[in-house]
PDB file of C-alpha atoms (C1' of nucleotides) in Angstrom:
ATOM      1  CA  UNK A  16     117.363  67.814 175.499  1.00  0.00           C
ATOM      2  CA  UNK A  17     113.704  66.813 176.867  1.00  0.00           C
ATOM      3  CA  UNK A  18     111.191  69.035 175.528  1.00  0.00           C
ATOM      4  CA  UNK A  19     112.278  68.061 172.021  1.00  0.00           C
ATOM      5  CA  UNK A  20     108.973  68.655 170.252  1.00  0.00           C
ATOM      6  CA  UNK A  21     107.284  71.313 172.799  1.00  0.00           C
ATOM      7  CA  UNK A  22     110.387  73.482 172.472  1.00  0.00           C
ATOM      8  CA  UNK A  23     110.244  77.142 173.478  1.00  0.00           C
ATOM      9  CA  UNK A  24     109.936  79.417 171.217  1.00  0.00           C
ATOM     10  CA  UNK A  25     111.517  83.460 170.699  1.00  0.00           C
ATOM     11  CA  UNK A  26     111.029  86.411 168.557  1.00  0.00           C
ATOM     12  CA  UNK A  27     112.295  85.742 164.822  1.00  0.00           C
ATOM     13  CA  UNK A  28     115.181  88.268 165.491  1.00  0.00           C
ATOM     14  CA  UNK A  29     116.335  86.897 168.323  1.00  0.00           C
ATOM     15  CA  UNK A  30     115.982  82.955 166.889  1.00  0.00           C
ATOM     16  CA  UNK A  31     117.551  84.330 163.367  1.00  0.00           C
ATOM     17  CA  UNK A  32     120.712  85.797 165.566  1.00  0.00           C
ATOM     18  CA  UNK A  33     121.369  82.792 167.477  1.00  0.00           C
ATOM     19  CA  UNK A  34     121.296  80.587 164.425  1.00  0.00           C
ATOM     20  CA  UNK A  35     123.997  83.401 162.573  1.00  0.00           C
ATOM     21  CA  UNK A  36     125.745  82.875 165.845  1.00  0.00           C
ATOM     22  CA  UNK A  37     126.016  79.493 166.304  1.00  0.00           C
ATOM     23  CA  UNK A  38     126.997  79.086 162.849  1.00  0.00           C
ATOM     24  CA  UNK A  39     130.168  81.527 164.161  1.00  0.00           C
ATOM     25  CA  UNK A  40     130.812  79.165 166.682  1.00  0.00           C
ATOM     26  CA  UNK A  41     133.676  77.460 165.581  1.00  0.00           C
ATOM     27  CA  UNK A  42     136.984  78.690 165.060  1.00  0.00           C
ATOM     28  CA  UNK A  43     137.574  76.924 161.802  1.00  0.00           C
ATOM     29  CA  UNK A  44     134.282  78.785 160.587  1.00  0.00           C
ATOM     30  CA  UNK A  45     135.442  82.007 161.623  1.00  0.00           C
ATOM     31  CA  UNK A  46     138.309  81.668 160.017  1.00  0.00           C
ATOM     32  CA  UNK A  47     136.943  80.017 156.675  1.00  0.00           C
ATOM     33  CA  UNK A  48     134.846  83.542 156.823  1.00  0.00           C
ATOM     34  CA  UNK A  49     137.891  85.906 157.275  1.00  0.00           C
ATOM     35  CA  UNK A  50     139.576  83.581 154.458  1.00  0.00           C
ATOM     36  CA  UNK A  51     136.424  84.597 152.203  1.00  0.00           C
ATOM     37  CA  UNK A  52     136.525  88.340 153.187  1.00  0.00           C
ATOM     38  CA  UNK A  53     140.015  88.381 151.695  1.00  0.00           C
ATOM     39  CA  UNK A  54     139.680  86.225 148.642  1.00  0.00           C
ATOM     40  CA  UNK A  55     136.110  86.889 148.290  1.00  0.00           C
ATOM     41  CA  UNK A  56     136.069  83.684 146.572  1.00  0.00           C
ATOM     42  CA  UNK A  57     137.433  80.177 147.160  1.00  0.00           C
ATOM     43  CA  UNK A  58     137.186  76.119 146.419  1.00  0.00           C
ATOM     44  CA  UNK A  59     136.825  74.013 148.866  1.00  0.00           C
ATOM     45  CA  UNK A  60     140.064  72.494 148.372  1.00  0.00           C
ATOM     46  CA  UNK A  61     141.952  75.731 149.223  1.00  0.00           C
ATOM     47  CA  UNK A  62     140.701  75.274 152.501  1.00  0.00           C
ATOM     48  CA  UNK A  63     141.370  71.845 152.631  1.00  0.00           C
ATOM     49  CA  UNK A  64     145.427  73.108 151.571  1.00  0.00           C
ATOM     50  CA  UNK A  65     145.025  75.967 154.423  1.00  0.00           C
ATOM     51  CA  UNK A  66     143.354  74.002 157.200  1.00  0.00           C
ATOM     52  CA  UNK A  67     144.812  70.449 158.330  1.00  0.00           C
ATOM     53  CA  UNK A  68     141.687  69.189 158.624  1.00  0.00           C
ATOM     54  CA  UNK A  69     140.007  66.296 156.313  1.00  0.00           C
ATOM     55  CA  UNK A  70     138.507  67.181 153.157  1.00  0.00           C
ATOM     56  CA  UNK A  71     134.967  65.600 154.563  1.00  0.00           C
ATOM     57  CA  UNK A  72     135.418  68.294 157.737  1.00  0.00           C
ATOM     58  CA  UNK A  73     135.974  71.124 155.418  1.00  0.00           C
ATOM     59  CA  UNK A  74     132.628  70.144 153.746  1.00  0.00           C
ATOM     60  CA  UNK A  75     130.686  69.886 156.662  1.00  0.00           C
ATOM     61  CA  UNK A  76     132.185  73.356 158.053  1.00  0.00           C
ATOM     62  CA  UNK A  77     130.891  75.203 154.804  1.00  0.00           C
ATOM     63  CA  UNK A  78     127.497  72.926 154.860  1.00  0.00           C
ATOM     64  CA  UNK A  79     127.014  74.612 158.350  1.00  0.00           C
ATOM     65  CA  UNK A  80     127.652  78.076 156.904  1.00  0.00           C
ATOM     66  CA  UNK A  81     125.818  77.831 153.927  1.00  0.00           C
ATOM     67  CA  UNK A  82     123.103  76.470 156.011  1.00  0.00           C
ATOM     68  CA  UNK A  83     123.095  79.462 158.145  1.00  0.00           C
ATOM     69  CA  UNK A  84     123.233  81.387 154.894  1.00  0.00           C
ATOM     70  CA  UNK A  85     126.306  82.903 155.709  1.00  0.00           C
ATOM     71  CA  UNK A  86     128.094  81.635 152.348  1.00  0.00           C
ATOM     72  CA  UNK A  87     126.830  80.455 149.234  1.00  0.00           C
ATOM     73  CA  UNK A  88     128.315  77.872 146.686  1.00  0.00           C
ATOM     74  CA  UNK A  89     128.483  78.467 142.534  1.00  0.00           C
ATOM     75  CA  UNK A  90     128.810  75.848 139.926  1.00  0.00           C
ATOM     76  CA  UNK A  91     132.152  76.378 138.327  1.00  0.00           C
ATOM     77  CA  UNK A  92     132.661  73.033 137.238  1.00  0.00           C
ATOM     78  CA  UNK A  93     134.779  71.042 137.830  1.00  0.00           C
ATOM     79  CA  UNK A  94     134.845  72.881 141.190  1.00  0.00           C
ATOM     80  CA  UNK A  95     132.522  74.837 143.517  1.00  0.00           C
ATOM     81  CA  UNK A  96     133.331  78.199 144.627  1.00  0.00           C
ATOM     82  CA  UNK A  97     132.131  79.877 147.778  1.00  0.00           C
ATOM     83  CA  UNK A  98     131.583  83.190 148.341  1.00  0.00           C
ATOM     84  CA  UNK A  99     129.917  85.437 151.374  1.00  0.00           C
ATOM     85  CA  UNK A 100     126.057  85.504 150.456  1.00  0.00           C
ATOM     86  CA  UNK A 101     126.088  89.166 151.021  1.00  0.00           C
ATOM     87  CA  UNK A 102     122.595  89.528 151.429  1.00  0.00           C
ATOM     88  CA  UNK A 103     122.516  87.554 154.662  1.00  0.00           C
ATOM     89  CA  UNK A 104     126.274  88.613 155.620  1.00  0.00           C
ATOM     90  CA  UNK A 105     124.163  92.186 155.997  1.00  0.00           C
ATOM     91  CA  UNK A 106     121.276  91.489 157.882  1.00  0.00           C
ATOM     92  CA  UNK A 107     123.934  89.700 160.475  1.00  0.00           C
ATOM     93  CA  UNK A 108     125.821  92.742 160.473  1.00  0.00           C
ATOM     94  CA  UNK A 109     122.471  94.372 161.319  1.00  0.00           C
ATOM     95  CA  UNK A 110     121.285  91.946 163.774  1.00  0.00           C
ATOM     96  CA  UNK A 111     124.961  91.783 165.605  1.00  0.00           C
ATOM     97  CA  UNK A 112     125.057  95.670 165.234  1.00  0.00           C
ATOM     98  CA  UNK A 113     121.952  96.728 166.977  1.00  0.00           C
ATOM     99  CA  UNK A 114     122.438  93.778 169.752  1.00  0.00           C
ATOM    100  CA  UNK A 115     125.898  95.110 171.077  1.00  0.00           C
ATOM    101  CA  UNK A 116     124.919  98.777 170.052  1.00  0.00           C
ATOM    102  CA  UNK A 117     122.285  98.598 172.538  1.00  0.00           C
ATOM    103  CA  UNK A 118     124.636  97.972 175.937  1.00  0.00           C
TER     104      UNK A 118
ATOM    105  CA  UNK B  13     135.303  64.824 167.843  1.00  0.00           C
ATOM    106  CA  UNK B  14     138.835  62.750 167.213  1.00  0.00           C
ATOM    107  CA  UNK B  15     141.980  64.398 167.266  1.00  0.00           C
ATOM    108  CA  UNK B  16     140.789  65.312 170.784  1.00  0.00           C
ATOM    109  CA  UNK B  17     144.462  66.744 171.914  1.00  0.00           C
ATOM    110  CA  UNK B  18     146.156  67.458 168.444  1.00  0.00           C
ATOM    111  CA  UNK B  19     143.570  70.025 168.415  1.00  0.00           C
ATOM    112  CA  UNK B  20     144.162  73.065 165.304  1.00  0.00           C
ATOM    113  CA  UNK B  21     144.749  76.323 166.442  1.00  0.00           C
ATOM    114  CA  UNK B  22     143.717  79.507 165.384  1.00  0.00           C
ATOM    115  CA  UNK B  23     144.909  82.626 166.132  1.00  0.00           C
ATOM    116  CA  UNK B  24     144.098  84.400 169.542  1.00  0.00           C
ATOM    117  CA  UNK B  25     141.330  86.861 168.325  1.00  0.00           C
ATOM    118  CA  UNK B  26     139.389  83.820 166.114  1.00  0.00           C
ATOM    119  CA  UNK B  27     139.173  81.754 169.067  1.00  0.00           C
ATOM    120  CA  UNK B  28     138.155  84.534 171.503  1.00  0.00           C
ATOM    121  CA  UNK B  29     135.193  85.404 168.692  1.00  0.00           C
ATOM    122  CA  UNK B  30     133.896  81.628 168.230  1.00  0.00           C
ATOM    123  CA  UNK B  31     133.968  81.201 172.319  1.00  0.00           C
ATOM    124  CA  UNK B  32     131.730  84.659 172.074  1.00  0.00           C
ATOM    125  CA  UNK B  33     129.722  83.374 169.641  1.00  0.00           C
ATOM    126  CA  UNK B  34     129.326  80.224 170.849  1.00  0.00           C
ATOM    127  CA  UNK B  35     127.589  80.892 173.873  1.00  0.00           C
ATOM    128  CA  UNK B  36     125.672  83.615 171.432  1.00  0.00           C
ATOM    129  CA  UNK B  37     124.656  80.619 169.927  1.00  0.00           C
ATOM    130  CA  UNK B  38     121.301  80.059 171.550  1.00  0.00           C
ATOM    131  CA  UNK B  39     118.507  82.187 171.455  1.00  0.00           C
ATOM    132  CA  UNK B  40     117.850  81.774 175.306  1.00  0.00           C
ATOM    133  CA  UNK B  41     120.977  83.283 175.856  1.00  0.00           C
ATOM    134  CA  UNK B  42     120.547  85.756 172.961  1.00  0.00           C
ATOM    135  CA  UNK B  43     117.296  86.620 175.038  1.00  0.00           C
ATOM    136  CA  UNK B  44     118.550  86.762 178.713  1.00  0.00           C
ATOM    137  CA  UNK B  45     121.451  89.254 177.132  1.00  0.00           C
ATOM    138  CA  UNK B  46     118.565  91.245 175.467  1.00  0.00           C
ATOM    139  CA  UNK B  47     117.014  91.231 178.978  1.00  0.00           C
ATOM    140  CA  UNK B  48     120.115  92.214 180.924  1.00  0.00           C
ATOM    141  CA  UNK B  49     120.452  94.955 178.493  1.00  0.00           C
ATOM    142  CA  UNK B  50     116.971  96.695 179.196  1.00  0.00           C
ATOM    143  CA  UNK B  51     117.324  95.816 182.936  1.00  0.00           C
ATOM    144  CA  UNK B  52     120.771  96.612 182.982  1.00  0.00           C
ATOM    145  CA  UNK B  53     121.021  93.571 185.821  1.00  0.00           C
ATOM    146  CA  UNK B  54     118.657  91.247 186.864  1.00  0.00           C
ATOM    147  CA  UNK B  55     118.453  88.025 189.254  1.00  0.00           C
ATOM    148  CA  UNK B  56     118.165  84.498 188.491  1.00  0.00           C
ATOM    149  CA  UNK B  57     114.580  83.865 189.741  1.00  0.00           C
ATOM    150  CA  UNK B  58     113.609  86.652 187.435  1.00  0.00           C
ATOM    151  CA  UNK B  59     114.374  84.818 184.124  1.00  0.00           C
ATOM    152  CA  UNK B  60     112.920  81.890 185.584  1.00  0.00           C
ATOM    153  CA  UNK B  61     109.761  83.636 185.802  1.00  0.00           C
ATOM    154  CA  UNK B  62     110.337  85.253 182.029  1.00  0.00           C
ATOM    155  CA  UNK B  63     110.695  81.987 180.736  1.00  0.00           C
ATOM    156  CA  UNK B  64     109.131  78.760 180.518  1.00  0.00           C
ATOM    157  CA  UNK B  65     112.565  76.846 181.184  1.00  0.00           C
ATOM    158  CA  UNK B  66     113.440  74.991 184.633  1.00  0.00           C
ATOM    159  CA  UNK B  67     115.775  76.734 187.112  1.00  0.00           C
ATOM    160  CA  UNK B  68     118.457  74.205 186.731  1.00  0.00           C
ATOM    161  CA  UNK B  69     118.604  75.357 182.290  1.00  0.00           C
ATOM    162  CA  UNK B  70     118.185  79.196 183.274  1.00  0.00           C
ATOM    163  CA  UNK B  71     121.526  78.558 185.606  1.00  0.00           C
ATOM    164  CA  UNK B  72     123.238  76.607 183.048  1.00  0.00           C
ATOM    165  CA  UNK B  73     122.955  78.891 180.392  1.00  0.00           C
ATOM    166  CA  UNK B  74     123.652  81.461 182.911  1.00  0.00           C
ATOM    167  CA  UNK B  75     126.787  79.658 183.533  1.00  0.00           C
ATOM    168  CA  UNK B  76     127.731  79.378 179.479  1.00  0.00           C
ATOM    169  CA  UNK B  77     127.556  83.295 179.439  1.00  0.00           C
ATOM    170  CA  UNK B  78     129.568  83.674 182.949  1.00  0.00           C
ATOM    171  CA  UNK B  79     132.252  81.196 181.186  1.00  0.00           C
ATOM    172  CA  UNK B  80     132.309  83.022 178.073  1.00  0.00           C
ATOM    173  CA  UNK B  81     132.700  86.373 180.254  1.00  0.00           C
ATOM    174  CA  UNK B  82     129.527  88.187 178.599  1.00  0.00           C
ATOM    175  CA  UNK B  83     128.015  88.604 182.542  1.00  0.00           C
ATOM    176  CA  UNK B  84     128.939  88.891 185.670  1.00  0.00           C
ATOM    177  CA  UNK B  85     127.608  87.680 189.317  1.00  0.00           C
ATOM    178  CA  UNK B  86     127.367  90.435 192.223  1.00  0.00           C
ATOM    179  CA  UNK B  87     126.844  88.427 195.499  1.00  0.00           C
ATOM    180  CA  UNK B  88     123.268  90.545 196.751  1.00  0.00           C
ATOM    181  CA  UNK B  89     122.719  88.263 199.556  1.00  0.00           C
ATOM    182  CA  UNK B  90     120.424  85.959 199.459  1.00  0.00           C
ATOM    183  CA  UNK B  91     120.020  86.627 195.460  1.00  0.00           C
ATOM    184  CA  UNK B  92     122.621  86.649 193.156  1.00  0.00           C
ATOM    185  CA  UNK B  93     122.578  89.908 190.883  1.00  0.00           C
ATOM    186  CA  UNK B  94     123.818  89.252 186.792  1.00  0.00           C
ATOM    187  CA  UNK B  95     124.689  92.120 185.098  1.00  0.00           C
ATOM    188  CA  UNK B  96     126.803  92.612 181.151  1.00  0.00           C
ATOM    189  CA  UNK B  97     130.062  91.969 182.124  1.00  0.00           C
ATOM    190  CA  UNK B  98     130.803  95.717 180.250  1.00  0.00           C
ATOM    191  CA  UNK B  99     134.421  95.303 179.808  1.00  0.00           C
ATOM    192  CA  UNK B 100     134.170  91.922 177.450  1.00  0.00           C
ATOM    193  CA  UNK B 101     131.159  93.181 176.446  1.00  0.00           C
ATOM    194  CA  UNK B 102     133.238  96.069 174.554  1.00  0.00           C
ATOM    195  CA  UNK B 103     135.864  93.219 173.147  1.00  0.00           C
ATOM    196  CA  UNK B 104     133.076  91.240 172.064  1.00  0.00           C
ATOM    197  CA  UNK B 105     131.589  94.385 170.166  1.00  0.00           C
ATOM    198  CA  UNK B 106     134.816  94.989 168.777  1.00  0.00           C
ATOM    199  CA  UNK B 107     135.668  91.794 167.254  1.00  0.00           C
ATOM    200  CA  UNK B 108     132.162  91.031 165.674  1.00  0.00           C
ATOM    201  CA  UNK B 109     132.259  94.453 164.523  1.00  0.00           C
ATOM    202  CA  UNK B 110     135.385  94.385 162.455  1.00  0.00           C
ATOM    203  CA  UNK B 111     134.627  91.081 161.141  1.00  0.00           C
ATOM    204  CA  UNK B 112     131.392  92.136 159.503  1.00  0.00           C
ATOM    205  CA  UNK B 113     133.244  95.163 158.355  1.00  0.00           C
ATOM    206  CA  UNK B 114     135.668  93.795 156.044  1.00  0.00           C
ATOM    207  CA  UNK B 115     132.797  92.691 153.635  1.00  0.00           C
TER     208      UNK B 115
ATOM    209  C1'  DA C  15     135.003  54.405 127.303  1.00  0.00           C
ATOM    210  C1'  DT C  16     138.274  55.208 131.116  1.00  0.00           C
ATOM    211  C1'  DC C  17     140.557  57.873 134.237  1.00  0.00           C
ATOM    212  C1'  DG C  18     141.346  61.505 137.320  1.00  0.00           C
ATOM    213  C1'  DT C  19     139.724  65.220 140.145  1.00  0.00           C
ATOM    214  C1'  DC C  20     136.733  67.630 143.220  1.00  0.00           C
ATOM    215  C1'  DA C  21     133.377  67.911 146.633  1.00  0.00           C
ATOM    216  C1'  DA C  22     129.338  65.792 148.965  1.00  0.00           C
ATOM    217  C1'  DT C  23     127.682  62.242 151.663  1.00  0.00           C
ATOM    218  C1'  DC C  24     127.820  57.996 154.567  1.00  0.00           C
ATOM    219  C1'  DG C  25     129.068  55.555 158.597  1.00  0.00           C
ATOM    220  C1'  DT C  26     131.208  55.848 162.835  1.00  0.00           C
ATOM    221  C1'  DA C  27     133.287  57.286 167.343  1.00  0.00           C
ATOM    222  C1'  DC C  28     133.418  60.345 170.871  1.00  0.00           C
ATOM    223  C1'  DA C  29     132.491  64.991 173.045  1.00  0.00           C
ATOM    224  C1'  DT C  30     129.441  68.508 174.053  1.00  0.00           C
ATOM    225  C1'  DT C  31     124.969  70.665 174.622  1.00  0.00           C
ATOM    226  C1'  DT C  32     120.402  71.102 176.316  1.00  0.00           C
ATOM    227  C1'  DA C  33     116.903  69.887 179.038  1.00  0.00           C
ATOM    228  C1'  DC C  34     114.865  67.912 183.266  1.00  0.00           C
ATOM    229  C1'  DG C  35     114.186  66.724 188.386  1.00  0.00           C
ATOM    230  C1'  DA C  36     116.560  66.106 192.694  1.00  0.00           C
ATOM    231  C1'  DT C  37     119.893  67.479 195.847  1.00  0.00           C
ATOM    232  C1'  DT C  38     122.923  70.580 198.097  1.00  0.00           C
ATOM    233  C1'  DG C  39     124.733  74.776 200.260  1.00  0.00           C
ATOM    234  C1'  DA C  40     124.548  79.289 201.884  1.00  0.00           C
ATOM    235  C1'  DA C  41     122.327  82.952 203.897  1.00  0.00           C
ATOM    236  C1'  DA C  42     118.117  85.415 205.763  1.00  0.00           C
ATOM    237  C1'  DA C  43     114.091  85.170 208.351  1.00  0.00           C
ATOM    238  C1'  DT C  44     111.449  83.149 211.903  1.00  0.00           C
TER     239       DT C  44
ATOM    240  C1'  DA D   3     117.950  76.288 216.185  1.00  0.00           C
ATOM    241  C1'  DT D   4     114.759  75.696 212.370  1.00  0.00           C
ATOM    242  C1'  DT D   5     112.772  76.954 208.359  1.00  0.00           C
ATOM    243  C1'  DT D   6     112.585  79.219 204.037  1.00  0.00           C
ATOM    244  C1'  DT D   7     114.504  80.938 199.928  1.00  0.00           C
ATOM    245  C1'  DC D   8     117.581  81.285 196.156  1.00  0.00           C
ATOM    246  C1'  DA D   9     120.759  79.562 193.034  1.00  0.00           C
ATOM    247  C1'  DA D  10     124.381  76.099 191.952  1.00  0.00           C
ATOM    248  C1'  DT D  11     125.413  71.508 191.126  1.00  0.00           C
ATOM    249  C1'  DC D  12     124.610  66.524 190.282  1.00  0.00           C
ATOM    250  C1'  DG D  13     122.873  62.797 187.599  1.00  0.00           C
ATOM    251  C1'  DT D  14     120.712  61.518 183.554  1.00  0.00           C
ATOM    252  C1'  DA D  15     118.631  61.153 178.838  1.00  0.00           C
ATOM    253  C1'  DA D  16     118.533  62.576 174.297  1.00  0.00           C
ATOM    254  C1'  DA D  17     120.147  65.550 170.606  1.00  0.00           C
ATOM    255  C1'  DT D  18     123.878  67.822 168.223  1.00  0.00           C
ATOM    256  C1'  DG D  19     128.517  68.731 166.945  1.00  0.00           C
ATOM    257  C1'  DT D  20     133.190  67.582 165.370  1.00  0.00           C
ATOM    258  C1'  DA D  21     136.348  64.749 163.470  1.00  0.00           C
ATOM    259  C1'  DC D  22     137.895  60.844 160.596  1.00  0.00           C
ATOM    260  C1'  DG D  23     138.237  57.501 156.491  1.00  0.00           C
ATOM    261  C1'  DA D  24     135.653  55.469 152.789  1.00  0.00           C
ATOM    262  C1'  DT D  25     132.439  55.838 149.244  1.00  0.00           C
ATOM    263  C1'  DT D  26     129.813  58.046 145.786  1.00  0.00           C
ATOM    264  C1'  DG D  27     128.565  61.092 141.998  1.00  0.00           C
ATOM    265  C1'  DA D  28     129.466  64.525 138.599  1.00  0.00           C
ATOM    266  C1'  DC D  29     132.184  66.321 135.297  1.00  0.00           C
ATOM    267  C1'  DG D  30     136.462  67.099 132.295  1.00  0.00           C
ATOM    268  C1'  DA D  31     140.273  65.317 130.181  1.00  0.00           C
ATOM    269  C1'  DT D  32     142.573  61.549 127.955  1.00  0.00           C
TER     270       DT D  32
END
DNA sequence: ATCGTCAATCGTACATTTACGATTGAAAAT
DNA sequence: ATTTTCAATCGTAAATGTACGATTGACGAT
């Protein structure tokens, strides 16, 4: 990537999608998502029991989604739980909605 | 990126949603799909025009969404004419829209 | 106070992505 | 036949992503 500072720049819709997106990009976060639509709670080590991946990749999968906002964590010492932030789960449902609604 | 062959796999429809996401990953692309929408098909030199990226980048990303099967390519000698790919397009639809359902 | 457990972070290796300019190839126009 | 035009591809540089094992930090339990 050249242009790393004089980077183009697109409507906040479009940029907010892409970032929801990219956070979808993986199949291990897709299916950490689908794991928290049916629980609607977990700890990360349930994952780490579900996926065979290491316990460090689990934590930077769900650092990725709760950077895109996708998930959030609670205290529940000694653990943290995860959940679907619902908030921003619905403005991606909005966002993805009206994009494929509109073709 | 270890385990480079022992890959994990998922199943069939969580891989086929992170490749769509994937290349919905970047709001360039996010853009030139907006664009193809409105247009309903447009031509390479077109989006070079729209935006401030090099040829070259426009026909890579073009590429990313040909590879993910979100467009298409109609030979329109001596221009090439992209277009939503309509059938994918309606799988893609499908799969983001039952995964935001079921929360 | 020590130990065990859970999850984040660090350091690292390698792959992939994103951007550019330059080159190539194919087809239309001259 | 030569030139022009359009878009793909190549080569390259830098950034990001994906995975691992090891370490750290926080907190409960012993």
């Amino acid at each position: 990537m050249k242009r790393s500072l004089e980077n183009i720049t697109h409507k906040e819709d479009t940029e907010q999608m892409a970032r929801f997106a990219k956070a979808l990009g993986h199949p291990t976060r897709i299916a950490i998502l689908k794991h928290l639509g049916n629980q609607s709670c977990c700890f990360t080590g349930d994952l780490v029991d579900i996926f065979p991946l290491a316990q460090s990749t689990i934590s930077q999968h769900l650092k990725e989604l709760k950077n895109a906002g996708l998930i959030q964590g609670e205290l529940n010492p000694p653990k943290i739980k995860y959940c679907i932030n619902k908030e921003n789960w619905k403005t991606a449902k909005a966002l993805f909605q009206n994009f494929f609604e509109s073709n």
